[in-house]
JSON list of C-alpha atoms in Angstrom, two decimals:
[
{"chain": "A", "resi": 1037, "resn": "MET", "atom": "CA", "xyz": [-5.46, 15.27, -9.54]},
{"chain": "A", "resi": 1038, "resn": "THR", "atom": "CA", "xyz": [-4.34, 15.96, -13.14]},
{"chain": "A", "resi": 1039, "resn": "ALA", "atom": "CA", "xyz": [-1.23, 14.75, -15.03]},
{"chain": "A", "resi": 1040, "resn": "ARG", "atom": "CA", "xyz": [0.61, 16.11, -18.05]},
{"chain": "A", "resi": 1041, "resn": "THR", "atom": "CA", "xyz": [4.37, 15.17, -19.28]},
{"chain": "A", "resi": 1042, "resn": "THR", "atom": "CA", "xyz": [5.49, 15.89, -22.55]},
{"chain": "A", "resi": 1043, "resn": "ARG", "atom": "CA", "xyz": [8.68, 15.41, -23.96]},
{"chain": "A", "resi": 1044, "resn": "GLU", "atom": "CA", "xyz": [9.84, 19.16, -25.64]},
{"chain": "A", "resi": 1045, "resn": "ASN", "atom": "CA", "xyz": [7.91, 19.65, -29.06]},
{"chain": "A", "resi": 1046, "resn": "ASP", "atom": "CA", "xyz": [5.38, 16.68, -28.17]},
{"chain": "A", "resi": 1047, "resn": "THR", "atom": "CA", "xyz": [2.04, 16.74, -27.12]},
{"chain": "A", "resi": 1048, "resn": "MET", "atom": "CA", "xyz": [0.84, 14.11, -24.60]},
{"chain": "A", "resi": 1049, "resn": "PRO", "atom": "CA", "xyz": [-2.54, 13.62, -23.89]},
{"chain": "A", "resi": 1050, "resn": "GLY", "atom": "CA", "xyz": [-3.82, 14.53, -19.25]},
{"chain": "A", "resi": 1051, "resn": "GLY", "atom": "CA", "xyz": [-7.20, 13.93, -17.07]},
{"chain": "A", "resi": 1052, "resn": "GLY", "atom": "CA", "xyz": [-8.15, 12.55, -14.38]},
{"chain": "A", "resi": 1053, "resn": "CYS", "atom": "CA", "xyz": [-6.22, 9.10, -14.50]},
{"chain": "A", "resi": 1054, "resn": "PHE", "atom": "CA", "xyz": [-2.54, 9.08, -16.36]},
{"chain": "A", "resi": 1055, "resn": "ARG", "atom": "CA", "xyz": [-3.08, 7.40, -19.37]},
{"chain": "A", "resi": 1056, "resn": "ARG", "atom": "CA", "xyz": [-0.17, 5.90, -22.28]},
{"chain": "A", "resi": 1057, "resn": "SER", "atom": "CA", "xyz": [1.13, 8.20, -24.31]},
{"chain": "A", "resi": 1058, "resn": "PRO", "atom": "CA", "xyz": [1.85, 7.78, -27.62]},
{"chain": "A", "resi": 1059, "resn": "ARG", "atom": "CA", "xyz": [6.90, 6.27, -29.26]},
{"chain": "A", "resi": 1060, "resn": "PRO", "atom": "CA", "xyz": [7.32, 10.67, -28.56]},
{"chain": "A", "resi": 1061, "resn": "THR", "atom": "CA", "xyz": [8.27, 11.91, -32.85]},
{"chain": "A", "resi": 1062, "resn": "GLY", "atom": "CA", "xyz": [12.74, 10.35, -33.39]},
{"chain": "A", "resi": 1063, "resn": "ALA", "atom": "CA", "xyz": [12.45, 7.39, -31.08]},
{"chain": "A", "resi": 1064, "resn": "PRO", "atom": "CA", "xyz": [14.86, 5.04, -31.53]},
{"chain": "A", "resi": 1065, "resn": "THR", "atom": "CA", "xyz": [13.34, 1.72, -31.92]},
{"chain": "A", "resi": 1066, "resn": "GLY", "atom": "CA", "xyz": [14.34, -0.81, -30.29]},
{"chain": "A", "resi": 1067, "resn": "ARG", "atom": "CA", "xyz": [16.20, 1.52, -27.90]},
{"chain": "A", "resi": 1068, "resn": "GLY", "atom": "CA", "xyz": [14.10, 3.26, -26.44]},
{"chain": "A", "resi": 1069, "resn": "ARG", "atom": "CA", "xyz": [14.40, 2.57, -22.42]},
{"chain": "A", "resi": 1070, "resn": "ARG", "atom": "CA", "xyz": [11.28, 2.27, -20.48]},
{"chain": "A", "resi": 1071, "resn": "ALA", "atom": "CA", "xyz": [10.80, 4.80, -17.82]},
{"chain": "A", "resi": 1072, "resn": "VAL", "atom": "CA", "xyz": [8.34, 5.19, -15.26]},
{"chain": "A", "resi": 1073, "resn": "LEU", "atom": "CA", "xyz": [7.77, 8.06, -13.95]},
{"chain": "A", "resi": 1074, "resn": "ALA", "atom": "CA", "xyz": [7.37, 7.24, -10.56]},
{"chain": "A", "resi": 1075, "resn": "VAL", "atom": "CA", "xyz": [7.82, 9.79, -8.10]},
{"chain": "A", "resi": 1076, "resn": "SER", "atom": "CA", "xyz": [4.96, 11.22, -4.72]},
{"chain": "A", "resi": 1077, "resn": "VAL", "atom": "CA", "xyz": [2.98, 13.18, -6.12]},
{"chain": "A", "resi": 1078, "resn": "ALA", "atom": "CA", "xyz": [2.63, 10.58, -9.56]},
{"chain": "A", "resi": 1079, "resn": "ALA", "atom": "CA", "xyz": [2.28, 7.61, -6.89]},
{"chain": "A", "resi": 1080, "resn": "ALA", "atom": "CA", "xyz": [-0.10, 8.81, -4.28]},
{"chain": "A", "resi": 1081, "resn": "ALA", "atom": "CA", "xyz": [-1.96, 10.71, -7.54]},
{"chain": "A", "resi": 1082, "resn": "LEU", "atom": "CA", "xyz": [-2.91, 6.60, -8.07]},
{"chain": "A", "resi": 1083, "resn": "ALA", "atom": "CA", "xyz": [-4.66, 6.05, -4.49]},
{"chain": "A", "resi": 1084, "resn": "LEU", "atom": "CA", "xyz": [-6.44, 9.18, -4.60]},
{"chain": "A", "resi": 1085, "resn": "SER", "atom": "CA", "xyz": [-7.66, 9.06, -8.07]},
{"chain": "A", "resi": 1086, "resn": "ALA", "atom": "CA", "xyz": [-11.21, 6.91, -9.74]},
{"chain": "A", "resi": 1087, "resn": "CYS", "atom": "CA", "xyz": [-8.21, 4.85, -11.48]},
{"chain": "A", "resi": 1088, "resn": "SER", "atom": "CA", "xyz": [-8.32, 1.24, -11.56]},
{"chain": "A", "resi": 1089, "resn": "GLU", "atom": "CA", "xyz": [-5.68, -1.22, -10.12]},
{"chain": "A", "resi": 1090, "resn": "THR", "atom": "CA", "xyz": [-4.91, -1.68, -13.50]},
{"chain": "A", "resi": 1091, "resn": "GLY", "atom": "CA", "xyz": [-4.05, -0.74, -16.75]},
{"chain": "A", "resi": 1092, "resn": "ASP", "atom": "CA", "xyz": [-3.88, 3.35, -15.57]},
{"chain": "A", "resi": 1093, "resn": "LEU", "atom": "CA", "xyz": [-0.12, 3.17, -15.26]},
{"chain": "A", "resi": 1094, "resn": "ALA", "atom": "CA", "xyz": [1.71, 5.56, -16.25]},
{"chain": "A", "resi": 1095, "resn": "ALA", "atom": "CA", "xyz": [4.93, 3.77, -18.84]},
{"chain": "A", "resi": 1096, "resn": "TYR", "atom": "CA", "xyz": [5.88, 5.53, -22.26]},
{"chain": "A", "resi": 1097, "resn": "ASP", "atom": "CA", "xyz": [8.66, 4.34, -23.90]},
{"chain": "A", "resi": 1098, "resn": "LEU", "atom": "CA", "xyz": [11.42, 6.85, -24.19]},
{"chain": "A", "resi": 1099, "resn": "PRO", "atom": "CA", "xyz": [14.77, 7.60, -25.62]},
{"chain": "A", "resi": 1100, "resn": "SER", "atom": "CA", "xyz": [18.10, 6.41, -24.59]},
{"chain": "A", "resi": 1101, "resn": "LYS", "atom": "CA", "xyz": [19.55, 9.75, -25.72]},
{"chain": "A", "resi": 1102, "resn": "ALA", "atom": "CA", "xyz": [19.98, 12.40, -22.83]},
{"chain": "A", "resi": 1103, "resn": "ALA", "atom": "CA", "xyz": [16.26, 15.38, -23.37]},
{"chain": "A", "resi": 1104, "resn": "ARG", "atom": "CA", "xyz": [14.64, 17.44, -21.91]},
{"chain": "A", "resi": 1105, "resn": "TYR", "atom": "CA", "xyz": [11.08, 16.68, -20.60]},
{"chain": "A", "resi": 1106, "resn": "THR", "atom": "CA", "xyz": [7.83, 18.76, -19.01]},
{"chain": "A", "resi": 1107, "resn": "PHE", "atom": "CA", "xyz": [6.21, 16.51, -16.05]},
{"chain": "A", "resi": 1108, "resn": "GLU", "atom": "CA", "xyz": [3.11, 19.28, -14.90]},
{"chain": "A", "resi": 1109, "resn": "ALA", "atom": "CA", "xyz": [0.70, 17.89, -11.41]},
{"chain": "A", "resi": 1110, "resn": "GLU", "atom": "CA", "xyz": [-2.18, 19.26, -10.25]},
{"chain": "A", "resi": 1111, "resn": "THR", "atom": "CA", "xyz": [-3.38, 18.10, -7.10]},
{"chain": "A", "resi": 1112, "resn": "ASN", "atom": "CA", "xyz": [-6.27, 20.28, -4.77]},
{"chain": "A", "resi": 1113, "resn": "GLY", "atom": "CA", "xyz": [-5.63, 22.86, -6.50]},
{"chain": "A", "resi": 1114, "resn": "VAL", "atom": "CA", "xyz": [-1.87, 23.33, -5.97]},
{"chain": "A", "resi": 1115, "resn": "SER", "atom": "CA", "xyz": [-0.40, 23.46, -9.56]},
{"chain": "A", "resi": 1116, "resn": "THR", "atom": "CA", "xyz": [3.27, 21.50, -9.96]},
{"chain": "A", "resi": 1117, "resn": "ARG", "atom": "CA", "xyz": [5.46, 22.31, -13.26]},
{"chain": "A", "resi": 1118, "resn": "TRP", "atom": "CA", "xyz": [8.80, 20.65, -13.22]},
{"chain": "A", "resi": 1119, "resn": "GLU", "atom": "CA", "xyz": [11.17, 20.58, -16.44]},
{"chain": "A", "resi": 1120, "resn": "TYR", "atom": "CA", "xyz": [13.93, 17.98, -16.40]},
{"chain": "A", "resi": 1121, "resn": "VAL", "atom": "CA", "xyz": [17.04, 16.29, -18.24]},
{"chain": "A", "resi": 1122, "resn": "SER", "atom": "CA", "xyz": [17.15, 12.70, -18.68]},
{"chain": "A", "resi": 1123, "resn": "ALA", "atom": "CA", "xyz": [18.15, 10.12, -20.23]},
{"chain": "A", "resi": 1124, "resn": "ARG", "atom": "CA", "xyz": [18.78, 6.48, -19.81]},
{"chain": "A", "resi": 1125, "resn": "PRO", "atom": "CA", "xyz": [21.00, 5.55, -16.39]},
{"chain": "A", "resi": 1126, "resn": "ALA", "atom": "CA", "xyz": [24.17, 3.26, -16.97]},
{"chain": "A", "resi": 1127, "resn": "LYS", "atom": "CA", "xyz": [23.51, 1.62, -12.82]},
{"chain": "A", "resi": 1128, "resn": "GLY", "atom": "CA", "xyz": [21.15, 1.89, -10.56]},
{"chain": "A", "resi": 1129, "resn": "ASP", "atom": "CA", "xyz": [20.68, 4.36, -8.93]},
{"chain": "A", "resi": 1130, "resn": "ALA", "atom": "CA", "xyz": [17.70, 4.08, -6.40]},
{"chain": "A", "resi": 1131, "resn": "PRO", "atom": "CA", "xyz": [18.28, 2.38, -2.88]},
{"chain": "A", "resi": 1132, "resn": "GLU", "atom": "CA", "xyz": [17.07, -1.06, -1.35]},
{"chain": "A", "resi": 1133, "resn": "LEU", "atom": "CA", "xyz": [14.84, 0.71, 0.63]},
{"chain": "A", "resi": 1134, "resn": "ASN", "atom": "CA", "xyz": [13.75, 2.46, -1.87]},
{"chain": "A", "resi": 1135, "resn": "PRO", "atom": "CA", "xyz": [11.53, -0.85, -4.68]},
{"chain": "A", "resi": 1136, "resn": "CYS", "atom": "CA", "xyz": [11.95, 0.38, -8.51]},
{"chain": "A", "resi": 1137, "resn": "MET", "atom": "CA", "xyz": [7.78, 1.35, -10.33]},
{"chain": "A", "resi": 1138, "resn": "GLY", "atom": "CA", "xyz": [9.76, -0.95, -12.83]},
{"chain": "A", "resi": 1139, "resn": "ASP", "atom": "CA", "xyz": [9.18, -3.79, -10.96]},
{"chain": "A", "resi": 1140, "resn": "MET", "atom": "CA", "xyz": [5.33, -3.04, -10.72]},
{"chain": "A", "resi": 1141, "resn": "VAL", "atom": "CA", "xyz": [5.27, -3.37, -15.64]},
{"chain": "A", "resi": 1142, "resn": "GLY", "atom": "CA", "xyz": [7.72, -6.31, -15.55]},
{"chain": "A", "resi": 1143, "resn": "ASP", "atom": "CA", "xyz": [11.83, -4.41, -16.63]},
{"chain": "A", "resi": 1144, "resn": "ASN", "atom": "CA", "xyz": [13.02, -5.00, -13.81]},
{"chain": "A", "resi": 1145, "resn": "LYS", "atom": "CA", "xyz": [16.65, -5.49, -15.35]},
{"chain": "A", "resi": 1146, "resn": "ALA", "atom": "CA", "xyz": [16.62, -2.42, -16.04]},
{"chain": "A", "resi": 1147, "resn": "ALA", "atom": "CA", "xyz": [18.57, 0.22, -13.56]},
{"chain": "A", "resi": 1148, "resn": "CYS", "atom": "CA", "xyz": [17.24, 2.06, -11.66]},
{"chain": "A", "resi": 1149, "resn": "ARG", "atom": "CA", "xyz": [16.99, 5.95, -11.13]},
{"chain": "A", "resi": 1150, "resn": "PRO", "atom": "CA", "xyz": [15.11, 8.32, -10.05]},
{"chain": "A", "resi": 1151, "resn": "GLU", "atom": "CA", "xyz": [14.64, 11.52, -12.13]},
{"chain": "A", "resi": 1152, "resn": "PRO", "atom": "CA", "xyz": [15.25, 14.66, -10.26]},
{"chain": "A", "resi": 1153, "resn": "LEU", "atom": "CA", "xyz": [12.51, 15.80, -9.48]},
{"chain": "A", "resi": 1154, "resn": "ILE", "atom": "CA", "xyz": [12.78, 18.86, -6.86]},
{"chain": "A", "resi": 1155, "resn": "PHE", "atom": "CA", "xyz": [10.63, 18.74, -4.37]},
{"chain": "A", "resi": 1156, "resn": "LEU", "atom": "CA", "xyz": [9.54, 21.76, -1.80]},
{"chain": "A", "resi": 1157, "resn": "ARG", "atom": "CA", "xyz": [8.22, 21.41, 1.87]},
{"chain": "A", "resi": 1158, "resn": "TYR", "atom": "CA", "xyz": [7.22, 24.56, 3.73]},
{"chain": "A", "resi": 1159, "resn": "ASP", "atom": "CA", "xyz": [7.10, 26.30, 7.14]},
{"chain": "A", "resi": 1160, "resn": "LEU", "atom": "CA", "xyz": [5.24, 28.97, 6.73]},
{"chain": "A", "resi": 1161, "resn": "ASN", "atom": "CA", "xyz": [5.25, 30.23, 10.07]},
{"chain": "A", "resi": 1162, "resn": "LEU", "atom": "CA", "xyz": [1.58, 30.02, 11.03]},
{"chain": "A", "resi": 1163, "resn": "ALA", "atom": "CA", "xyz": [-0.47, 30.72, 14.07]},
{"chain": "A", "resi": 1164, "resn": "LEU", "atom": "CA", "xyz": [-2.43, 27.40, 15.72]},
{"chain": "A", "resi": 1165, "resn": "ASP", "atom": "CA", "xyz": [-5.68, 27.98, 13.84]},
{"chain": "A", "resi": 1166, "resn": "ASN", "atom": "CA", "xyz": [-2.92, 28.48, 10.66]},
{"chain": "A", "resi": 1167, "resn": "THR", "atom": "CA", "xyz": [-3.43, 32.43, 9.90]},
{"chain": "A", "resi": 1168, "resn": "ALA", "atom": "CA", "xyz": [-0.31, 34.99, 9.96]},
{"chain": "A", "resi": 1169, "resn": "GLU", "atom": "CA", "xyz": [-0.65, 39.22, 10.97]},
{"chain": "A", "resi": 1170, "resn": "ALA", "atom": "CA", "xyz": [-1.96, 41.06, 8.72]},
{"chain": "A", "resi": 1171, "resn": "ASP", "atom": "CA", "xyz": [-0.54, 44.50, 7.83]},
{"chain": "A", "resi": 1172, "resn": "GLY", "atom": "CA", "xyz": [2.83, 43.51, 8.22]},
{"chain": "A", "resi": 1173, "resn": "THR", "atom": "CA", "xyz": [5.67, 41.06, 7.66]},
{"chain": "A", "resi": 1174, "resn": "HIS", "atom": "CA", "xyz": [5.28, 37.37, 7.26]},
{"chain": "A", "resi": 1175, "resn": "ARG", "atom": "CA", "xyz": [9.03, 35.37, 7.22]},
{"chain": "A", "resi": 1176, "resn": "ILE", "atom": "CA", "xyz": [8.93, 31.73, 5.54]},
{"chain": "A", "resi": 1177, "resn": "GLU", "atom": "CA", "xyz": [10.89, 28.90, 5.33]},
{"chain": "A", "resi": 1178, "resn": "VAL", "atom": "CA", "xyz": [11.41, 26.47, 1.82]},
{"chain": "A", "resi": 1179, "resn": "VAL", "atom": "CA", "xyz": [13.61, 23.34, 1.71]},
{"chain": "A", "resi": 1180, "resn": "ALA", "atom": "CA", "xyz": [14.03, 22.44, -1.35]},
{"chain": "A", "resi": 1181, "resn": "TYR", "atom": "CA", "xyz": [14.91, 17.91, -1.43]},
{"chain": "A", "resi": 1182, "resn": "TYR", "atom": "CA", "xyz": [14.68, 14.83, -3.68]},
{"chain": "A", "resi": 1183, "resn": "GLN", "atom": "CA", "xyz": [14.17, 11.74, -3.81]},
{"chain": "A", "resi": 1184, "resn": "ASP", "atom": "CA", "xyz": [16.59, 9.39, -1.82]},
{"chain": "A", "resi": 1185, "resn": "ARG", "atom": "CA", "xyz": [19.42, 7.82, -4.06]},
{"chain": "A", "resi": 1186, "resn": "LEU", "atom": "CA", "xyz": [23.29, 6.01, -4.10]},
{"chain": "A", "resi": 1187, "resn": "THR", "atom": "CA", "xyz": [24.50, 9.20, -5.85]},
{"chain": "A", "resi": 1188, "resn": "SER", "atom": "CA", "xyz": [25.03, 13.43, -4.20]},
{"chain": "A", "resi": 1189, "resn": "PRO", "atom": "CA", "xyz": [21.46, 14.56, -6.38]},
{"chain": "A", "resi": 1190, "resn": "PRO", "atom": "CA", "xyz": [21.99, 18.90, -7.85]},
{"chain": "A", "resi": 1191, "resn": "ARG", "atom": "CA", "xyz": [22.16, 21.26, -6.31]},
{"chain": "A", "resi": 1192, "resn": "VAL", "atom": "CA", "xyz": [19.41, 23.91, -5.61]},
{"chain": "A", "resi": 1193, "resn": "THR", "atom": "CA", "xyz": [21.38, 27.32, -6.77]},
{"chain": "A", "resi": 1194, "resn": "SER", "atom": "CA", "xyz": [17.44, 29.69, -6.20]},
{"chain": "A", "resi": 1195, "resn": "LEU", "atom": "CA", "xyz": [14.19, 30.52, -5.54]},
{"chain": "A", "resi": 1196, "resn": "LYS", "atom": "CA", "xyz": [12.28, 32.86, -5.99]},
{"chain": "A", "resi": 1197, "resn": "VAL", "atom": "CA", "xyz": [8.57, 33.94, -3.97]},
{"chain": "A", "resi": 1198, "resn": "GLU", "atom": "CA", "xyz": [5.89, 35.23, -5.29]},
{"chain": "A", "resi": 1199, "resn": "THR", "atom": "CA", "xyz": [2.32, 35.41, -3.42]},
{"chain": "A", "resi": 1200, "resn": "SER", "atom": "CA", "xyz": [-1.11, 37.21, -4.25]},
{"chain": "A", "resi": 1201, "resn": "TYR", "atom": "CA", "xyz": [-3.65, 38.31, -2.63]},
{"chain": "A", "resi": 1202, "resn": "ASP", "atom": "CA", "xyz": [-6.29, 38.67, -5.02]},
{"chain": "A", "resi": 1203, "resn": "GLY", "atom": "CA", "xyz": [-6.80, 34.85, -5.81]},
{"chain": "A", "resi": 1204, "resn": "GLY", "atom": "CA", "xyz": [-2.85, 34.65, -8.57]},
{"chain": "A", "resi": 1205, "resn": "LYS", "atom": "CA", "xyz": [-4.52, 37.83, -10.93]},
{"chain": "A", "resi": 1206, "resn": "SER", "atom": "CA", "xyz": [-1.71, 39.64, -9.64]},
{"chain": "A", "resi": 1207, "resn": "TRP", "atom": "CA", "xyz": [2.00, 38.69, -8.22]},
{"chain": "A", "resi": 1208, "resn": "HIS", "atom": "CA", "xyz": [4.62, 40.10, -5.83]},
{"chain": "A", "resi": 1209, "resn": "ARG", "atom": "CA", "xyz": [7.92, 39.00, -5.12]},
{"chain": "A", "resi": 1210, "resn": "ALA", "atom": "CA", "xyz": [9.18, 38.52, -2.19]},
{"chain": "A", "resi": 1211, "resn": "THR", "atom": "CA", "xyz": [12.85, 39.19, -0.58]},
{"chain": "A", "resi": 1212, "resn": "SER", "atom": "CA", "xyz": [13.89, 35.57, -0.92]},
{"chain": "A", "resi": 1213, "resn": "LYS", "atom": "CA", "xyz": [18.13, 34.43, 0.53]},
{"chain": "A", "resi": 1214, "resn": "ASN", "atom": "CA", "xyz": [20.17, 32.02, 0.88]},
{"chain": "A", "resi": 1215, "resn": "ALA", "atom": "CA", "xyz": [19.98, 30.01, 4.88]},
{"chain": "A", "resi": 1216, "resn": "GLY", "atom": "CA", "xyz": [21.62, 27.60, 3.91]},
{"chain": "A", "resi": 1217, "resn": "THR", "atom": "CA", "xyz": [21.79, 23.97, 1.33]},
{"chain": "A", "resi": 1218, "resn": "ASN", "atom": "CA", "xyz": [18.75, 24.11, 0.00]},
{"chain": "A", "resi": 1219, "resn": "THR", "atom": "CA", "xyz": [17.51, 26.43, 1.99]},
{"chain": "A", "resi": 1220, "resn": "PHE", "atom": "CA", "xyz": [15.16, 29.69, 1.33]},
{"chain": "A", "resi": 1221, "resn": "THR", "atom": "CA", "xyz": [14.08, 31.85, 3.21]},
{"chain": "A", "resi": 1222, "resn": "ALA", "atom": "CA", "xyz": [11.34, 34.52, 2.29]},
{"chain": "A", "resi": 1223, "resn": "THR", "atom": "CA", "xyz": [10.79, 38.39, 4.13]},
{"chain": "A", "resi": 1224, "resn": "ILE", "atom": "CA", "xyz": [7.10, 38.91, 2.89]},
{"chain": "A", "resi": 1225, "resn": "HIS", "atom": "CA", "xyz": [4.62, 42.07, 3.35]},
{"chain": "A", "resi": 1226, "resn": "HIS", "atom": "CA", "xyz": [1.13, 41.12, 3.98]},
{"chain": "A", "resi": 1227, "resn": "PRO", "atom": "CA", "xyz": [-1.40, 43.88, 3.54]},
{"chain": "A", "resi": 1228, "resn": "GLY", "atom": "CA", "xyz": [-4.79, 45.09, 5.38]},
{"chain": "A", "resi": 1229, "resn": "ARG", "atom": "CA", "xyz": [-6.91, 42.08, 6.44]},
{"chain": "A", "resi": 1230, "resn": "LYS", "atom": "CA", "xyz": [-9.26, 43.24, 3.93]},
{"chain": "A", "resi": 1231, "resn": "GLN", "atom": "CA", "xyz": [-7.42, 43.88, 1.29]},
{"chain": "A", "resi": 1232, "resn": "ALA", "atom": "CA", "xyz": [-6.43, 40.07, 1.22]},
{"chain": "A", "resi": 1233, "resn": "ALA", "atom": "CA", "xyz": [-9.66, 38.41, 1.52]},
{"chain": "A", "resi": 1234, "resn": "GLN", "atom": "CA", "xyz": [-9.20, 35.69, -0.29]},
{"chain": "A", "resi": 1235, "resn": "GLY", "atom": "CA", "xyz": [-6.00, 34.44, 1.47]},
{"chain": "A", "resi": 1236, "resn": "VAL", "atom": "CA", "xyz": [-2.14, 34.77, 0.46]},
{"chain": "A", "resi": 1237, "resn": "GLY", "atom": "CA", "xyz": [-1.42, 32.35, -2.24]},
{"chain": "A", "resi": 1238, "resn": "LEU", "atom": "CA", "xyz": [2.22, 31.26, -3.08]},
{"chain": "A", "resi": 1239, "resn": "ARG", "atom": "CA", "xyz": [4.26, 31.18, -6.42]},
{"chain": "A", "resi": 1240, "resn": "ILE", "atom": "CA", "xyz": [7.50, 29.53, -5.97]},
{"chain": "A", "resi": 1241, "resn": "THR", "atom": "CA", "xyz": [9.69, 28.57, -8.02]},
{"chain": "A", "resi": 1242, "resn": "ALA", "atom": "CA", "xyz": [13.36, 27.30, -7.72]},
{"chain": "A", "resi": 1243, "resn": "SER", "atom": "CA", "xyz": [16.01, 25.60, -10.07]},
{"chain": "A", "resi": 1244, "resn": "ASP", "atom": "CA", "xyz": [19.28, 24.08, -10.12]},
{"chain": "A", "resi": 1245, "resn": "SER", "atom": "CA", "xyz": [23.40, 23.49, -10.47]},
{"chain": "A", "resi": 1246, "resn": "LYS", "atom": "CA", "xyz": [21.57, 21.01, -13.34]},
{"chain": "A", "resi": 1247, "resn": "GLY", "atom": "CA", "xyz": [19.20, 23.15, -15.11]},
{"chain": "A", "resi": 1248, "resn": "ASP", "atom": "CA", "xyz": [16.16, 21.70, -13.75]},
{"chain": "A", "resi": 1249, "resn": "THR", "atom": "CA", "xyz": [13.26, 23.84, -12.16]},
{"chain": "A", "resi": 1250, "resn": "VAL", "atom": "CA", "xyz": [10.25, 23.52, -11.01]},
{"chain": "A", "resi": 1251, "resn": "GLU", "atom": "CA", "xyz": [7.16, 26.38, -10.16]},
{"chain": "A", "resi": 1252, "resn": "GLN", "atom": "CA", "xyz": [4.62, 25.82, -8.00]},
{"chain": "A", "resi": 1253, "resn": "THR", "atom": "CA", "xyz": [1.69, 27.04, -7.42]},
{"chain": "A", "resi": 1254, "resn": "LEU", "atom": "CA", "xyz": [-0.84, 27.51, -4.17]},
{"chain": "A", "resi": 1255, "resn": "PRO", "atom": "CA", "xyz": [-3.71, 28.89, -4.35]},
{"chain": "A", "resi": 1256, "resn": "THR", "atom": "CA", "xyz": [-4.58, 30.27, -1.74]},
{"chain": "A", "resi": 1257, "resn": "ALA", "atom": "CA", "xyz": [-1.89, 28.93, 1.49]},
{"chain": "A", "resi": 1258, "resn": "TYR", "atom": "CA", "xyz": [-3.36, 30.76, 4.27]},
{"chain": "A", "resi": 1259, "resn": "LYS", "atom": "CA", "xyz": [-5.12, 33.58, 5.54]},
{"chain": "A", "resi": 1260, "resn": "LEU", "atom": "CA", "xyz": [-4.43, 36.82, 7.36]},
{"chain": "A", "resi": 1261, "resn": "ARG", "atom": "CA", "xyz": [-6.15, 38.07, 10.72]}
]
């Protein structure tokens, strides 16, 4: 996995493990907040990567005021890019059953709150061999969700589905519609099997009521039969 996080107009290093980054330009000395990118994908990466158990947890000193951040991750070819607004929380907003990453970095006195990252769950409506029929229409369902928190998370307001049949060289927009709270369906028009020899790629873009966004690309989501 590769993970990279940036503040707008800042550049931070990437790589196979999480690396410490310099204080963002203009961060107020003595008033910075200790923040950890404690999201499911990042936590999983620590176990899957070759990082050692110490010194590889990503922790940054960030300004307390609200700013827009970008977090990019790539796992097994699936790339995800989040953009979201984050500020120092005034009080804790994490359930007791979900321990704060701050406890792992010695900052357990700080208020803990999950970052408002949009995650995506798919029902691709596939056969037992993980394929779909070629040369016809196909419907999938995408559910957006957030990490557990005590307060209500934002509401996902829009979701766009694009497909590729040539390994990501070109993309075609599918027809999508709202199917309930944070739930969307999309109708995909499959070409013949020979025209999609590399399988069907998916690119999903979603945004919520707070302006947070996610773009996730699955180069080969499934094959056609």
